[in-house]
Amino acid sequence: MTEPTVRNVIIIGSGPAGLTAGIYAARANLKPLCFEGFNAGGLIPGGQLMFTTEVENYPGFVEGVTGPELMGRFRGQAEKQGCELITQDVDKIDFSEQPFKVWSEGQLYLAKTIILSTGARANYIGLESEEKLKNRGVSACAVCDGPLYRGKAAVVVGGGDTAMEEASYLAGICSSVLLVHRRDDFRASKAMQDRVRANPKIKLALSSAIVEVFDPAENKVTGVAVKDLKTGEVTRHATDALFVAIGHTPMTDLVKEQLELQPNGYVKVQPGTTTTSIPGVFAAGDVADWVYRQAVTAAGTGCMAALEAERWLVANDSAH
Ligand code: NAP
């Protein structure tokens, strides 16, 4: 059997990071191949923005744009520049020697460099009603969706820095914010907790859990059922939106045995670069970023990864 052609670069994931890497790598004549995923529990073609409605903070779109439309434009631009897209998941990767090996649907692909842009999934509580109301008032990103609830009531769930940040941000936009957390103590930094506690628009429901989101029958969020975990009492709280801020899970299953990760599970990159612990492997977007997590920052690191892959090829690959 003949060995497959060795590619200059394979990109894994097709959110803002992966597709921006595709645009830049194609324009540098690297003939990139991007596995965009198949949306079957693996990679999400288009990434997290495919679950968002209105995107009002992506620069260049004065009137806003929907997440799927924005990603359609990214994709069209990557293809037009010459990035080859395959609508498949990657099943396995081997970084142990050059060229790197990538398997998808039983076929082997080889590449000198890899750009990993598999993203991170927002964690959700796991309620059926929550699932039904995603994008209809249930959101995992206050910066993305908060302005849609200007002047309305919001609930935030979580006790980490993200929950504090989201509650503070929403308090500046919404009429009221209820912050629900399952323990009495917050995990968040003291400074961020203090800001929340000092904000008169934010009310706290501690040692409490959200046990139901209303109302799937109305196809929008009208309230939540909050259970006091100490007394067992359940009360109904009216709200127009529920922001779930209970952490994200980076999509590192393919690489976690091979690449160095941060203690929190995200891919470790050299600060200010997309360079990972393996030369020739670059990580861009949310798979390596638990702080900013914005489409525009992911696109920025996708650009960096393509430029770094190109420089790596110039320095290390005489055939290039
Ligand atoms: P996190 O620190 O992991 O906090 C997640 C929170 O969600 C915890 O309070 C946890 O409760 C709660 N939680 C987890 N699963 C839950 C469930 N099933 N039901 C209800 N509550 C649940 O996540 P994060 O807040 O997204 O922060 C991630 C990282 O980013 C952290 O390192 C954070 O410091 C950093 N970050 C920094 C900034 C900043 O500096 N500006 C902003 C945002 C994030 P328990 O506490 O009970 O476990």
Coordinates of C-alpha atoms and ligand atoms in Angstrom, one line a residue:
M1 CA 0.0 0.0 0.0
T2 CA 1.4 3.4 -0.9
E3 CA 2.0 5.9 1.9
P4 CA -0.2 9.0 1.8
T5 CA 1.2 12.3 0.7
V6 CA 2.9 14.2 3.6
R7 CA 1.0 17.5 4.1
N8 CA 2.6 20.7 5.3
V9 CA -0.1 21.3 7.8
I10 CA -3.2 19.6 9.1
I11 CA -5.7 21.7 11.1
I12 CA -8.0 19.9 13.5
G13 CA -11.2 21.8 14.3
S14 CA -13.1 24.5 12.4
G15 CA -14.1 27.2 14.8
P16 CA -12.7 30.7 14.5
A17 CA -9.2 29.5 15.4
G18 CA -9.1 26.6 12.9
L19 CA -10.6 28.4 10.0
T20 CA -8.4 31.5 10.5
A21 CA -5.4 29.2 10.6
G22 CA -6.7 27.7 7.3
I23 CA -7.0 31.1 5.7
Y24 CA -3.5 32.1 6.7
A25 CA -1.9 28.8 5.9
A26 CA -3.6 28.6 2.5
R27 CA -2.4 32.1 1.6
A28 CA 1.1 31.1 2.6
N29 CA 0.7 28.3 0.0
L30 CA 0.9 25.5 2.6
K31 CA -2.1 23.7 1.1
P32 CA -3.7 23.1 4.5
L33 CA -6.1 20.3 5.2
C34 CA -8.7 21.0 7.9
F35 CA -10.8 18.3 9.6
E36 CA -13.9 20.3 10.4
G37 CA -15.7 17.6 12.3
F38 CA -19.0 15.8 11.8
N39 CA -20.9 17.0 14.9
A40 CA -21.4 13.5 16.2
G41 CA -20.1 14.1 19.7
G42 CA -16.6 14.9 18.4
L43 CA -15.5 18.1 16.8
I44 CA -18.2 20.7 16.2
P45 CA -18.1 22.1 12.7
G46 CA -17.9 25.8 13.1
G47 CA -17.3 25.5 16.9
Q48 CA -19.2 27.0 19.8
L49 CA -20.5 29.9 17.7
M50 CA -22.8 27.5 15.9
F51 CA -24.8 27.5 19.2
T52 CA -25.0 31.3 19.5
T53 CA -27.7 33.4 18.0
E54 CA -26.8 37.1 17.6
V55 CA -23.0 38.0 17.7
E56 CA -22.7 41.7 18.3
N57 CA -19.1 41.9 19.4
Y58 CA -17.2 40.5 16.4
P59 CA -15.5 43.5 14.8
G60 CA -16.6 44.5 11.4
F61 CA -20.3 43.6 11.7
V62 CA -22.0 46.9 12.6
E63 CA -25.4 45.4 12.6
G64 CA -24.4 42.1 14.3
V65 CA -24.4 38.7 12.7
T66 CA -25.6 35.3 13.7
G67 CA -23.1 32.8 14.9
P68 CA -23.8 30.3 12.1
E69 CA -23.6 33.0 9.5
L70 CA -20.3 34.3 10.8
M71 CA -18.9 30.8 10.8
G72 CA -20.3 30.2 7.3
R73 CA -18.3 33.3 6.2
F74 CA -15.1 32.0 7.9
R75 CA -15.6 28.7 6.2
G76 CA -16.2 30.2 2.7
Q77 CA -13.2 32.4 3.0
A78 CA -10.9 29.5 4.1
E79 CA -12.1 27.4 1.1
K80 CA -11.8 30.3 -1.3
Q81 CA -8.2 30.8 -0.2
G82 CA -7.5 27.1 -0.8
C83 CA -7.9 25.4 2.5
E84 CA -9.2 21.8 2.0
L85 CA -12.0 21.0 4.4
I86 CA -13.0 17.5 5.3
T87 CA -16.3 17.0 7.2
Q88 CA -15.0 14.2 9.4
D89 CA -13.8 13.7 13.0
V90 CA -10.3 12.8 13.7
D91 CA -10.1 9.4 15.5
K92 CA -6.5 9.2 16.5
I93 CA -3.2 11.1 16.4
D94 CA 0.4 10.0 16.7
F95 CA 2.9 12.7 17.5
S96 CA 5.7 10.3 18.4
E97 CA 7.7 10.9 15.1
Q98 CA 7.8 13.0 12.0
P99 CA 5.7 13.1 9.9
F100 CA 2.8 13.2 12.4
K101 CA 0.0 10.6 11.8
V102 CA -3.7 11.5 11.8
W103 CA -6.4 8.9 11.4
S104 CA -9.9 9.7 10.3
E105 CA -12.6 7.2 9.3
G106 CA -10.0 4.5 9.0
Q107 CA -7.7 6.5 6.7
L108 CA -4.2 7.6 7.5
Y109 CA -3.1 11.2 6.9
L110 CA 0.5 12.5 7.4
A111 CA 1.6 16.0 8.2
K112 CA 4.8 17.9 9.1
T113 CA 2.9 20.3 11.3
I114 CA -0.4 20.1 13.2
I115 CA -2.6 23.0 14.4
L116 CA -4.9 21.8 17.1
S117 CA -8.0 24.0 17.4
T118 CA -10.5 21.6 18.9
G119 CA -12.0 24.1 21.3
A120 CA -13.7 23.7 24.6
R121 CA -17.3 22.8 25.4
A122 CA -19.2 24.7 28.0
N123 CA -20.5 22.5 30.8
Y124 CA -24.2 22.5 31.5
I125 CA -26.2 21.4 34.5
G126 CA -27.7 18.5 32.6
L127 CA -31.5 19.2 32.9
E128 CA -33.7 18.3 30.1
S129 CA -35.5 21.7 30.3
E130 CA -32.1 23.4 30.2
E131 CA -31.2 21.5 27.0
K132 CA -34.5 22.4 25.3
L133 CA -34.1 26.1 26.1
K134 CA -30.5 26.5 24.9
N135 CA -30.3 29.6 22.7
R136 CA -33.8 30.5 23.9
G137 CA -32.7 32.1 27.1
V138 CA -30.2 29.5 28.4
S139 CA -26.7 30.6 27.5
A140 CA -23.1 29.8 28.5
C141 CA -21.7 33.2 27.6
A142 CA -22.9 36.5 29.1
V143 CA -20.6 38.6 27.0
C144 CA -22.2 37.0 23.9
D145 CA -25.8 36.9 24.9
G146 CA -26.2 39.3 27.9
P147 CA -27.1 42.3 25.8
L148 CA -30.1 40.5 24.4
Y149 CA -31.6 40.7 27.9
R150 CA -31.0 44.4 28.5
G151 CA -33.4 45.6 31.2
K152 CA -34.6 42.1 32.0
A153 CA -34.0 39.7 34.8
A154 CA -31.1 37.2 34.7
V155 CA -29.9 34.2 36.7
V156 CA -26.3 33.0 36.8
V157 CA -25.3 29.6 38.1
G158 CA -21.7 28.9 39.3
G159 CA -19.2 29.9 41.9
G160 CA -16.0 30.5 40.1
D161 CA -14.4 33.5 38.5
T162 CA -16.5 33.2 35.3
A163 CA -19.8 33.2 37.3
M164 CA -18.6 36.3 39.2
E165 CA -17.5 38.0 36.0
E166 CA -20.8 37.1 34.3
A167 CA -22.9 38.3 37.2
S168 CA -21.0 41.6 37.4
Y169 CA -21.3 42.1 33.7
L170 CA -25.0 41.3 33.6
A171 CA -25.7 43.6 36.6
G172 CA -24.6 46.4 34.3
I173 CA -27.1 45.4 31.7
C174 CA -30.0 43.6 33.3
S175 CA -32.6 44.8 35.8
S176 CA -31.6 42.2 38.4
V177 CA -29.3 39.2 38.7
L178 CA -29.7 36.2 40.9
L179 CA -26.4 34.2 41.4
V180 CA -27.1 30.6 42.3
H181 CA -24.2 28.5 43.7
R182 CA -24.2 25.0 45.2
R183 CA -22.0 25.8 48.2
D184 CA -21.8 28.6 50.8
D185 CA -18.2 29.4 49.7
F186 CA -17.2 30.7 46.3
R187 CA -14.3 29.2 44.5
A188 CA -13.7 32.6 42.8
S189 CA -10.9 35.0 43.7
K190 CA -11.6 37.3 46.6
A191 CA -11.5 40.4 44.6
M192 CA -14.1 39.1 42.2
Q193 CA -16.3 37.9 45.0
D194 CA -16.1 41.2 46.7
R195 CA -17.3 43.0 43.6
V196 CA -20.3 40.7 43.4
R197 CA -21.2 41.0 47.1
A198 CA -20.9 44.8 46.9
N199 CA -23.3 45.1 43.9
P200 CA -26.8 45.8 45.1
K201 CA -28.3 44.5 41.8
I202 CA -26.9 41.0 42.5
K203 CA -28.7 38.7 44.9
L204 CA -27.2 35.4 46.1
A205 CA -28.8 32.0 46.5
L206 CA -26.1 30.0 48.2
S207 CA -26.1 26.2 48.9
S208 CA -28.7 26.1 46.2
A209 CA -29.2 24.3 42.9
I210 CA -31.3 24.9 39.8
V211 CA -33.5 21.9 39.4
E212 CA -35.8 23.0 36.6
V213 CA -35.8 25.7 33.9
F214 CA -39.2 27.0 32.8
D215 CA -40.8 26.9 30.3
P216 CA -40.0 24.6 27.3
A217 CA -43.8 24.8 26.4
E218 CA -43.4 28.5 25.8
N219 CA -40.1 28.0 24.0
K220 CA -38.4 30.6 26.2
V221 CA -37.0 31.0 29.7
T222 CA -39.6 32.4 32.1
G223 CA -38.2 31.2 35.4
V224 CA -36.1 28.6 37.3
A225 CA -36.8 26.3 40.2
V226 CA -34.2 26.9 42.9
K227 CA -33.7 24.2 45.5
D228 CA -32.2 25.1 48.9
L229 CA -29.8 22.2 49.4
K230 CA -29.9 22.6 53.2
T231 CA -33.6 22.6 53.7
G232 CA -34.8 20.9 50.5
E233 CA -37.2 23.7 49.8
V234 CA -37.8 24.5 46.2
T235 CA -38.9 28.0 45.1
R236 CA -39.7 29.4 41.7
H237 CA -37.8 32.5 40.6
A238 CA -38.9 34.5 37.5
T239 CA -36.2 35.3 35.0
D240 CA -35.8 35.9 31.3
A241 CA -32.4 34.2 31.0
L242 CA -30.2 31.6 32.6
F243 CA -26.4 31.9 32.3
V244 CA -24.6 28.7 33.1
A245 CA -21.1 29.4 34.3
I246 CA -20.0 26.1 35.7
G247 CA -16.8 25.7 33.8
H248 CA -15.7 24.4 30.4
T249 CA -14.1 21.2 29.2
P250 CA -11.2 21.5 26.8
M251 CA -11.4 19.0 23.9
T252 CA -8.1 17.3 24.5
D253 CA -9.1 13.6 24.3
L254 CA -7.1 13.1 21.1
V255 CA -3.8 14.5 22.5
K256 CA -3.9 14.4 26.3
E257 CA -1.5 11.4 26.5
Q258 CA 1.0 13.1 24.1
L259 CA 1.0 16.9 24.7
E260 CA 1.8 18.7 27.9
L261 CA -1.3 20.1 29.5
Q262 CA -1.9 22.8 32.1
P263 CA -3.0 21.6 35.6
N264 CA -6.6 22.5 34.5
G265 CA -6.5 20.3 31.5
Y266 CA -6.0 22.9 28.8
V267 CA -3.1 22.5 26.3
K268 CA 0.1 24.2 27.5
V269 CA 1.6 26.7 25.1
Q270 CA 4.6 28.9 25.5
P271 CA 3.3 32.3 26.7
G272 CA 2.6 34.7 23.8
T273 CA 2.8 31.8 21.2
T274 CA 0.9 28.8 20.1
T275 CA 3.9 26.5 20.5
T276 CA 3.2 23.3 22.4
S277 CA 5.5 20.8 24.1
I278 CA 6.0 19.0 20.8
P279 CA 7.9 20.9 18.0
G280 CA 5.7 21.3 15.0
V281 CA 2.4 21.0 17.0
F282 CA 0.6 24.3 17.6
A283 CA -2.5 24.9 19.6
A284 CA -4.9 27.8 18.9
G285 CA -8.3 28.9 20.3
D286 CA -10.2 27.7 23.3
V287 CA -8.3 24.4 23.6
A288 CA -5.5 26.5 25.1
D289 CA -7.4 29.5 26.4
W290 CA -9.6 29.4 29.5
V291 CA -9.4 33.1 30.1
Y292 CA -10.6 35.1 27.1
R293 CA -12.6 32.5 25.1
Q294 CA -13.8 35.0 22.5
A295 CA -14.2 34.4 18.8
V296 CA -11.9 37.3 18.0
T297 CA -9.1 36.0 20.3
A298 CA -9.5 32.5 18.9
A299 CA -9.2 33.9 15.4
G300 CA -6.1 35.8 16.5
T301 CA -4.3 32.7 17.9
G302 CA -5.4 30.8 14.7
C303 CA -3.5 33.4 12.7
M304 CA -0.5 33.1 15.1
A305 CA -0.5 29.2 14.7
A306 CA -0.4 29.4 10.9
L307 CA 2.4 31.9 10.9
E308 CA 4.3 29.8 13.5
A309 CA 3.7 26.6 11.5
E310 CA 5.0 28.4 8.3
R311 CA 8.2 29.5 10.2
W312 CA 8.7 26.1 11.6
L313 CA 8.5 24.6 8.1
V314 CA 11.0 27.1 6.8
A315 CA 13.4 26.4 9.6
N316 CA 13.0 22.6 9.8
D317 CA 11.9 21.3 6.5
S318 CA 14.3 21.7 3.6
A319 CA 11.7 20.3 1.1
H320 CA 9.4 23.2 1.9
Ligands
NAP1 P1 -14.3 26.9 37.7 O1 -13.3 27.8 38.4 O2 -14.0 25.5 37.5 O3 -15.7 27.1 38.5 C1 -16.8 26.3 38.2 C2 -17.9 26.6 39.2 O4 -19.0 25.9 38.8 C3 -17.5 26.2 40.6 O5 -17.9 27.1 41.6 C4 -18.3 24.9 40.8 O6 -18.8 24.6 42.1 C5 -19.5 25.1 39.9 N1 -20.0 23.9 39.3 C6 -19.3 22.9 38.7 N2 -20.1 21.9 38.2 C7 -21.4 22.3 38.7 C8 -22.6 21.7 38.5 N3 -22.8 20.5 37.9 N4 -23.7 22.3 39.1 C9 -23.5 23.5 39.7 N5 -22.4 24.1 39.9 C10 -21.3 23.5 39.3 O7 -14.7 27.5 36.3 P2 -14.6 29.0 35.7 O8 -15.3 29.9 36.7 O9 -15.1 29.0 34.3 O10 -13.1 29.4 35.7 C11 -12.2 28.6 34.9 C12 -10.8 29.1 35.0 O11 -10.7 30.4 34.4 C13 -10.4 29.4 36.5 O12 -9.0 29.1 36.6 C14 -10.6 30.9 36.6 O13 -9.8 31.4 37.6 C15 -10.3 31.4 35.2 N6 -11.0 32.7 35.0 C16 -10.3 33.8 35.3 C17 -11.0 35.0 35.0 C18 -10.3 36.3 35.3 O14 -9.3 36.3 36.0 N7 -10.8 37.4 34.9 C19 -12.3 35.0 34.5 C20 -12.9 33.8 34.3 C21 -12.2 32.7 34.5 P3 -17.8 24.2 43.3 O15 -17.0 25.5 43.6 O16 -18.7 23.8 44.3 O17 -16.9 23.2 42.7

